[in-house]
GROMACS .gro file of C-alpha atoms in nm:
model
  350
    1MET     CA    1   2.567  -1.864  -1.214
    2SER     CA    2   2.352  -1.874  -0.904
    3ILE     CA    3   2.564  -1.727  -0.686
    4GLU     CA    4   2.629  -1.438  -0.872
    5LEU     CA    5   2.215  -1.408  -0.911
    6LEU     CA    6   2.210  -1.412  -0.539
    7ASN     CA    7   2.481  -1.124  -0.516
    8ARG     CA    8   2.285  -0.908  -0.724
    9LEU     CA    9   1.984  -0.984  -0.587
   10GLN     CA   10   2.113  -0.931  -0.210
   11GLU     CA   11   2.279  -0.569  -0.363
   12ALA     CA   12   1.950  -0.480  -0.487
   13HIS     CA   13   1.750  -0.523  -0.202
   14ALA     CA   14   1.494  -0.727  -0.413
   15PHE     CA   15   1.385  -0.888  -0.082
   16ASP     CA   16   1.296  -0.616   0.152
   17HIS     CA   17   0.984  -0.653   0.288
   18ALA     CA   18   0.908  -0.266   0.339
   19PRO     CA   19   0.973  -0.144   0.002
   20LEU     CA   20   0.910   0.205  -0.098
   21ARG     CA   21   0.502   0.285  -0.187
   22ARG     CA   22   0.560   0.286  -0.520
   23ASP     CA   23   0.746  -0.064  -0.544
   24LEU     CA   24   0.452  -0.189  -0.368
   25GLY     CA   25   0.260  -0.209  -0.735
   26VAL     CA   26   0.556  -0.304  -0.937
   27TYR     CA   27   0.598  -0.614  -0.682
   28HIS     CA   28   0.252  -0.696  -0.675
   29VAL     CA   29   0.132  -1.021  -0.849
   30PRO     CA   30  -0.305  -1.006  -0.933
   31PHE     CA   31  -0.491  -1.256  -0.712
   32TYR     CA   32  -0.596  -1.365  -1.021
   33GLU     CA   33  -0.302  -1.517  -1.164
   34LEU     CA   34  -0.252  -1.699  -0.808
   35ILE     CA   35  -0.603  -1.797  -0.709
   36PRO     CA   36  -0.885  -1.933  -0.918
   37GLY     CA   37  -1.168  -1.708  -0.918
   38GLU     CA   38  -1.020  -1.420  -0.692
   39ASN     CA   39  -1.001  -1.066  -0.865
   40PRO     CA   40  -0.996  -0.801  -0.589
   41GLU     CA   41  -0.765  -0.586  -0.828
   42THR     CA   42  -1.076  -0.522  -1.058
   43ILE     CA   43  -1.323  -0.516  -0.804
   44LEU     CA   44  -1.120  -0.274  -0.654
   45ALA     CA   45  -1.063  -0.041  -0.964
   46GLY     CA   46  -1.442   0.008  -1.060
   47VAL     CA   47  -1.510   0.103  -0.690
   48ALA     CA   48  -1.259   0.397  -0.773
   49ARG     CA   49  -1.385   0.479  -1.099
   50ARG     CA   50  -1.695   0.526  -0.989
   51GLY     CA   51  -1.607   0.720  -0.648
   52GLU     CA   52  -1.749   0.438  -0.445
   53ARG     CA   53  -1.587   0.371  -0.047
   54ALA     CA   54  -1.459   0.011  -0.010
   55ALA     CA   55  -1.271  -0.139   0.290
   56VAL     CA   56  -0.987  -0.348   0.196
   57VAL     CA   57  -0.940  -0.615   0.457
   58GLY     CA   58  -0.703  -0.829   0.580
   59GLN     CA   59  -0.399  -0.922   0.795
   60SER     CA   60  -0.071  -0.718   0.829
   61GLY     CA   61   0.130  -0.793   0.566
   62SER     CA   62  -0.115  -0.999   0.374
   63GLY     CA   63  -0.112  -0.708   0.053
   64LYS     CA   64  -0.350  -0.510   0.097
   65SER     CA   65  -0.092  -0.185   0.065
   66SER     CA   66   0.029  -0.358  -0.259
   67LEU     CA   67  -0.327  -0.404  -0.398
   68ILE     CA   68  -0.394  -0.043  -0.349
   69GLU     CA   69  -0.075   0.083  -0.501
   70HIS     CA   70  -0.136  -0.142  -0.792
   71VAL     CA   71  -0.480  -0.060  -0.861
   72LEU     CA   72  -0.426   0.295  -0.807
   73GLY     CA   73  -0.115   0.394  -0.847
   74PRO     CA   74   0.062   0.627  -1.109
   75LEU     CA   75  -0.061   0.428  -1.417
   76THR     CA   76  -0.377   0.457  -1.338
   77SER     CA   77  -0.587   0.683  -1.575
   78GLY     CA   78  -0.851   0.932  -1.415
   79ILE     CA   79  -0.792   0.841  -1.079
   80ALA     CA   80  -0.704   1.110  -0.846
   81PRO     CA   81  -0.579   0.859  -0.542
   82ILE     CA   82  -0.500   1.083  -0.177
   83ALA     CA   83  -0.306   0.870   0.012
   84VAL     CA   84  -0.357   1.056   0.362
   85PRO     CA   85  -0.124   0.920   0.594
   86ILE     CA   86  -0.344   0.844   0.925
   87PHE     CA   87  -0.109   0.581   1.183
   88ALA     CA   88   0.135   0.859   1.312
   89GLU     CA   89  -0.192   1.132   1.405
   90PRO     CA   90  -0.230   1.141   1.746
   91TYR     CA   91  -0.563   1.022   1.947
   92LYS     CA   92  -0.686   1.424   1.915
   93VAL     CA   93  -0.612   1.396   1.512
   94VAL     CA   94  -0.796   1.058   1.429
   95THR     CA   95  -1.088   1.114   1.633
   96ASN     CA   96  -1.134   1.495   1.496
   97VAL     CA   97  -1.282   1.556   1.152
   98GLN     CA   98  -1.199   1.882   1.093
   99ALA     CA   99  -0.808   1.766   1.222
  100VAL     CA  100  -0.852   1.476   0.955
  101ALA     CA  101  -0.977   1.694   0.647
  102GLY     CA  102  -0.701   1.982   0.780
  103LEU     CA  103  -0.505   1.697   0.731
  104ILE     CA  104  -0.606   1.613   0.372
  105ILE     CA  105  -0.615   1.977   0.282
  106GLN     CA  106  -0.253   1.982   0.386
  107THR     CA  107  -0.165   1.674   0.204
  108LEU     CA  108  -0.287   1.823  -0.128
  109ALA     CA  109  -0.104   2.165  -0.036
  110ASP     CA  110   0.212   1.956  -0.054
  111ARG     CA  111   0.126   1.784  -0.357
  112ALA     CA  112   0.095   2.054  -0.495
  113ASP     CA  113   0.456   2.239  -0.409
  114LEU     CA  114   0.665   1.987  -0.643
  115GLY     CA  115   0.935   2.205  -0.747
  116ASP     CA  116   1.062   2.150  -1.147
  117GLN     CA  117   1.261   1.871  -1.072
  118GLU     CA  118   1.036   1.608  -0.828
  119ARG     CA  119   0.804   1.715  -1.111
  120ALA     CA  120   1.026   1.599  -1.392
  121GLU     CA  121   1.053   1.303  -1.164
  122ALA     CA  122   0.696   1.258  -1.116
  123LEU     CA  123   0.600   1.238  -1.478
  124GLU     CA  124   0.901   0.975  -1.551
  125GLY     CA  125   0.774   0.768  -1.241
  126ALA     CA  126   0.365   0.751  -1.430
  127SER     CA  127   0.558   0.659  -1.740
  128ALA     CA  128   0.437   0.344  -1.882
  129LYS     CA  129   0.783   0.153  -1.770
  130ARG     CA  130   0.770   0.130  -1.392
  131THR     CA  131   1.085   0.070  -1.221
  132ILE     CA  132   1.274  -0.053  -0.895
  133SER     CA  133   1.364   0.299  -0.685
  134ARG     CA  134   1.646   0.150  -0.597
  135ARG     CA  135   1.604   0.266  -0.200
  136ARG     CA  136   1.583   0.577  -0.354
  137ARG     CA  137   1.291   0.829  -0.200
  138ILE     CA  138   1.162   1.018  -0.448
  139THR     CA  139   0.876   1.256  -0.365
  140GLY     CA  140   0.577   1.235  -0.549
  141LEU     CA  141   0.562   0.972  -0.689
  142ASN     CA  142   0.314   0.814  -0.430
  143MET     CA  143  -0.065   0.777  -0.466
  144GLY     CA  144  -0.183   1.134  -0.459
  145GLY     CA  145   0.119   1.352  -0.673
  146SER     CA  146   0.199   1.276  -0.997
  147TRP     CA  147  -0.172   1.283  -1.145
  148MET     CA  148  -0.161   1.655  -1.060
  149GLY     CA  149  -0.112   1.889  -1.363
  150VAL     CA  150   0.049   2.189  -1.329
  151GLY     CA  151  -0.262   2.441  -1.384
  152LEU     CA  152  -0.420   2.197  -1.103
  153GLN     CA  153  -0.119   2.278  -0.910
  154VAL     CA  154  -0.216   2.634  -0.930
  155GLU     CA  155  -0.546   2.604  -0.865
  156VAL     CA  156  -0.522   2.408  -0.529
  157LYS     CA  157  -0.211   2.683  -0.451
  158ARG     CA  158  -0.509   2.921  -0.439
  159GLN     CA  159  -0.787   2.745  -0.288
  160VAL     CA  160  -0.591   2.623   0.028
  161PRO     CA  161  -0.604   2.866   0.324
  162SER     CA  162  -0.290   2.996   0.472
  163SER     CA  163  -0.276   2.892   0.849
  164THR     CA  164  -0.356   3.219   0.996
  165GLU     CA  165  -0.693   3.172   0.761
  166LEU     CA  166  -0.808   2.829   0.823
  167PRO     CA  167  -1.199   2.782   0.873
  168ARG     CA  168  -1.247   2.720   1.289
  169THR     CA  169  -1.543   2.500   1.229
  170ALA     CA  170  -1.542   2.120   1.119
  171GLN     CA  171  -1.800   2.220   0.841
  172ALA     CA  172  -1.610   2.503   0.695
  173THR     CA  173  -1.284   2.333   0.690
  174LEU     CA  174  -1.526   1.999   0.512
  175GLU     CA  175  -1.646   2.248   0.251
  176VAL     CA  176  -1.325   2.415   0.161
  177LEU     CA  177  -1.176   2.040   0.106
  178GLU     CA  178  -1.496   2.016  -0.111
  179GLN     CA  179  -1.419   2.303  -0.312
  180LEU     CA  180  -1.049   2.131  -0.344
  181LEU     CA  181  -1.240   1.839  -0.489
  182THR     CA  182  -1.496   1.999  -0.710
  183ALA     CA  183  -1.152   2.166  -0.853
  184ILE     CA  184  -0.998   1.827  -0.950
  185GLN     CA  185  -1.302   1.663  -1.068
  186LYS     CA  186  -1.322   1.937  -1.338
  187ASP     CA  187  -1.007   1.851  -1.401
  188GLY     CA  188  -1.122   1.539  -1.519
  189TYR     CA  189  -1.045   1.324  -1.227
  190THR     CA  190  -1.184   1.150  -0.979
  191PRO     CA  191  -1.046   1.217  -0.676
  192VAL     CA  192  -1.010   0.920  -0.353
  193LEU     CA  193  -0.897   0.928  -0.034
  194VAL     CA  194  -0.710   0.680   0.071
  195PHE     CA  195  -0.579   0.551   0.414
  196ASP     CA  196  -0.397   0.247   0.369
  197ASP     CA  197  -0.235   0.264   0.753
  198THR     CA  198  -0.502   0.204   0.979
  199ASP     CA  199  -0.389  -0.165   0.986
  200ARG     CA  200  -0.103  -0.080   1.173
  201TRP     CA  201  -0.316   0.045   1.466
  202PHE     CA  202  -0.322  -0.317   1.553
  203ARG     CA  203   0.017  -0.332   1.614
  204THR     CA  204   0.032  -0.028   1.835
  205VAL     CA  205   0.122  -0.177   2.206
  206GLY     CA  206   0.118   0.029   2.548
  207GLY     CA  207  -0.043   0.338   2.621
  208ALA     CA  208  -0.411   0.405   2.737
  209ILE     CA  209  -0.586   0.380   2.392
  210SER     CA  210  -0.582   0.003   2.245
  211HIS     CA  211  -0.611  -0.046   1.900
  212HIS     CA  212  -0.948  -0.117   1.885
  213GLY     CA  213  -1.019   0.169   2.034
  214LEU     CA  214  -0.829   0.393   1.781
  215ALA     CA  215  -1.000   0.221   1.482
  216LEU     CA  216  -1.391   0.233   1.672
  217ALA     CA  217  -1.292   0.618   1.690
  218PHE     CA  218  -1.155   0.692   1.373
  219PHE     CA  219  -1.420   0.438   1.178
  220GLY     CA  220  -1.686   0.575   1.426
  221THR     CA  221  -1.601   0.952   1.388
  222VAL     CA  222  -1.414   1.062   1.090
  223LEU     CA  223  -1.535   0.848   0.763
  224PRO     CA  224  -1.915   0.900   0.849
  225GLU     CA  225  -1.838   1.292   0.802
  226LEU     CA  226  -1.613   1.218   0.515
  227ARG     CA  227  -1.882   1.056   0.328
  228GLN     CA  228  -2.048   1.390   0.267
  229LEU     CA  229  -1.791   1.515   0.018
  230SER     CA  230  -1.751   1.431  -0.308
  231THR     CA  231  -1.480   1.127  -0.325
  232GLY     CA  232  -1.454   0.840  -0.320
  233MET     CA  233  -1.269   0.621  -0.058
  234VAL     CA  234  -1.060   0.335   0.008
  235VAL     CA  235  -0.975   0.237   0.409
  236ALA     CA  236  -0.743  -0.079   0.490
  237ALA     CA  237  -0.854  -0.247   0.739
  238HIS     CA  238  -0.699  -0.536   0.996
  239ASN     CA  239  -0.911  -0.870   0.963
  240THR     CA  240  -0.926  -0.841   1.403
  241TYR     CA  241  -1.111  -0.541   1.359
  242MET     CA  242  -1.387  -0.696   1.189
  243GLU     CA  243  -1.426  -0.929   1.479
  244SER     CA  244  -1.555  -0.615   1.667
  245ASP     CA  245  -1.940  -0.601   1.626
  246ALA     CA  246  -1.902  -0.227   1.730
  247VAL     CA  247  -1.628  -0.155   1.463
  248VAL     CA  248  -1.812  -0.365   1.183
  249ASP     CA  249  -2.135  -0.154   1.252
  250GLN     CA  250  -1.950   0.183   1.222
  251LEU     CA  251  -1.770   0.073   0.879
  252ARG     CA  252  -2.146  -0.047   0.778
  253ALA     CA  253  -2.221   0.316   0.849
  254THR     CA  254  -2.003   0.480   0.589
  255ILE     CA  255  -1.845   0.185   0.384
  256GLU     CA  256  -2.050   0.050   0.052
  257LEU     CA  257  -1.820  -0.277  -0.044
  258PRO     CA  258  -1.590  -0.431   0.166
  259ILE     CA  259  -1.273  -0.627  -0.028
  260ASN     CA  260  -1.128  -0.905   0.162
  261ILE     CA  261  -0.762  -1.033   0.059
  262PRO     CA  262  -0.730  -1.375  -0.007
  263THR     CA  263  -0.484  -1.572   0.088
  264LEU     CA  264  -0.245  -1.840  -0.160
  265SER     CA  265  -0.365  -2.164  -0.155
  266SER     CA  266  -0.043  -2.346  -0.256
  267SER     CA  267   0.312  -2.320  -0.264
  268ARG     CA  268   0.314  -2.229  -0.663
  269ALA     CA  269   0.133  -1.941  -0.609
  270LEU     CA  270   0.373  -1.836  -0.316
  271GLY     CA  271   0.626  -1.897  -0.585
  272GLN     CA  272   0.480  -1.631  -0.802
  273VAL     CA  273   0.498  -1.372  -0.501
  274ILE     CA  274   0.839  -1.440  -0.466
  275HIS     CA  275   0.970  -1.475  -0.874
  276SER     CA  276   0.800  -1.166  -0.874
  277ARG     CA  277   1.102  -0.968  -0.732
  278VAL     CA  278   1.332  -1.152  -0.877
  279ILE     CA  279   1.202  -0.985  -1.226
  280ALA     CA  280   1.172  -0.714  -1.138
  281ASN     CA  281   1.551  -0.675  -1.006
  282THR     CA  282   1.672  -0.870  -1.342
  283CYS     CA  283   1.428  -0.846  -1.639
  284PRO     CA  284   1.173  -0.606  -1.568
  285GLY     CA  285   1.095  -0.518  -1.942
  286ASN     CA  286   1.128  -0.872  -2.036
  287PRO     CA  287   1.005  -1.114  -1.806
  288ARG     CA  288   1.027  -1.421  -2.023
  289THR     CA  289   1.425  -1.386  -1.999
  290ALA     CA  290   1.435  -1.333  -1.618
  291PRO     CA  291   1.641  -1.663  -1.433
  292PRO     CA  292   1.355  -1.923  -1.282
  293LEU     CA  293   1.294  -1.938  -0.953
  294THR     CA  294   1.495  -2.227  -0.934
  295GLU     CA  295   1.820  -2.043  -0.965
  296VAL     CA  296   1.743  -1.834  -0.663
  297ILE     CA  297   1.562  -2.106  -0.433
  298GLN     CA  298   1.512  -2.465  -0.439
  299THR     CA  299   1.163  -2.560  -0.443
  300MET     CA  300   1.196  -2.746  -0.108
  301ALA     CA  301   1.255  -2.420   0.042
  302VAL     CA  302   0.984  -2.252  -0.135
  303ASP     CA  303   0.732  -2.547   0.004
  304ARG     CA  304   0.883  -2.506   0.358
  305LEU     CA  305   0.804  -2.084   0.309
  306TYR     CA  306   0.448  -2.210   0.246
  307GLN     CA  307   0.420  -2.411   0.577
  308LEU     CA  308   0.517  -2.123   0.752
  309TYR     CA  309   0.290  -1.873   0.554
  310GLN     CA  310   0.022  -2.091   0.683
  311SER     CA  311   0.125  -2.106   1.010
  312ASP     CA  312   0.373  -1.943   1.195
  313PHE     CA  313   0.351  -1.620   0.952
  314GLN     CA  314  -0.028  -1.644   1.002
  315MET     CA  315  -0.070  -1.603   0.574
  316SER     CA  316   0.112  -1.287   0.629
  317LEU     CA  317   0.363  -1.263   0.316
  318ARG     CA  318   0.538  -0.956   0.442
  319ASP     CA  319   0.665  -1.217   0.688
  320VAL     CA  320   0.731  -1.467   0.350
  321ILE     CA  321   0.964  -1.188   0.233
  322ARG     CA  322   1.141  -1.066   0.491
  323THR     CA  323   1.256  -1.432   0.554
  324VAL     CA  324   1.389  -1.476   0.212
  325HIS     CA  325   1.576  -1.173   0.258
  326VAL     CA  326   1.788  -1.342   0.541
  327ALA     CA  327   1.786  -1.643   0.370
  328VAL     CA  328   1.947  -1.508   0.059
  329THR     CA  329   2.203  -1.322   0.285
  330GLU     CA  330   2.304  -1.652   0.431
  331ALA     CA  331   2.349  -1.778   0.111
  332CYS     CA  332   2.571  -1.538   0.028
  333ASN     CA  333   2.721  -1.543   0.272
  334GLY     CA  334   2.777  -1.868   0.305
  335GLY     CA  335   2.858  -1.982  -0.074
  336TYR     CA  336   2.592  -2.117  -0.108
  337ALA     CA  337   2.429  -2.149  -0.482
  338THR     CA  338   2.090  -2.142  -0.378
  339VAL     CA  339   1.868  -2.087  -0.102
  340THR     CA  340   1.827  -2.416   0.089
  341PRO     CA  341   1.546  -2.498   0.334
  342GLU     CA  342   1.800  -2.527   0.648
  343LEU     CA  343   1.848  -2.182   0.518
  344VAL     CA  344   1.488  -2.094   0.563
  345ASN     CA  345   1.452  -2.221   0.850
  346GLN     CA  346   1.767  -2.076   0.999
  347ALA     CA  347   1.619  -1.715   0.855
  348ALA     CA  348   1.282  -1.792   1.008
  349ALA     CA  349   1.454  -1.820   1.377
  350TRP     CA  350   1.609  -1.507   1.314
   0.00000   0.00000   0.00000
């Protein structure tokens, strides 16, 4: 039945290398299951629970976002993760603490504005059975909304100033944000600001501002000011940023702990990552009944993917998944029963 299985996985977009955020946590395989002695999940969970500040450091596509979503996703108890999108903001926002504080306030206001249907979907998304969203965008299921009860929604709406009443100074804006964070704490949650897209600055091409300049401006200008707030903080940082002494010095002034994303040490571990996609899209409620990985991709093909992961892909799991997606598509089009090393090579060259 392998050809039927390949078609089923293709139709489900099981190997989408850029899935919706909530799917990242579903697909994530804990690093302690992949690499003996590594446990960034427990470290990050402790940081969030204590309201501390941490930087999750790794290559693009190495698993930073999936780690953060897995640990701070809808099922996390007692934590209020506030995901703040920062990558697409202009330079004048990235370097301005008042603008970033206003962005956080607006993020909370948006989360407090869930309609009845969205609220029902948010509750469903926070249930014990997390399922793949089937490429359907569901507002409020990402980090930042599903923990917010109706009472807190009302309080947030009450405290958020209108556009005509916004404070005119950075300190006043921070004080408004602090009041909102205090309301979250009174509701029994530990707020945690999450900036998990700063590594995308590394891929910024052209323009007068380099990715290094963006990172240095944000880490050195904005984060130190946010340190005064009563909140935890998790920042994803591309490991290339850490090659700059200036960036490292700025991060050390704010961040209490670096959490390094480990690299996979075997093709077996990589196979587990790939197999998680098969399980999630076939038997999410009962992994033991899921088809073995060999019904999808040959062992030698996994070995070839691991070679690419170590060399051409520079330890990027995202590139591995993208390659598997293309290879599965080619297998379906060609009537193959499983993905072969030859199909992997063709997909990698795309």
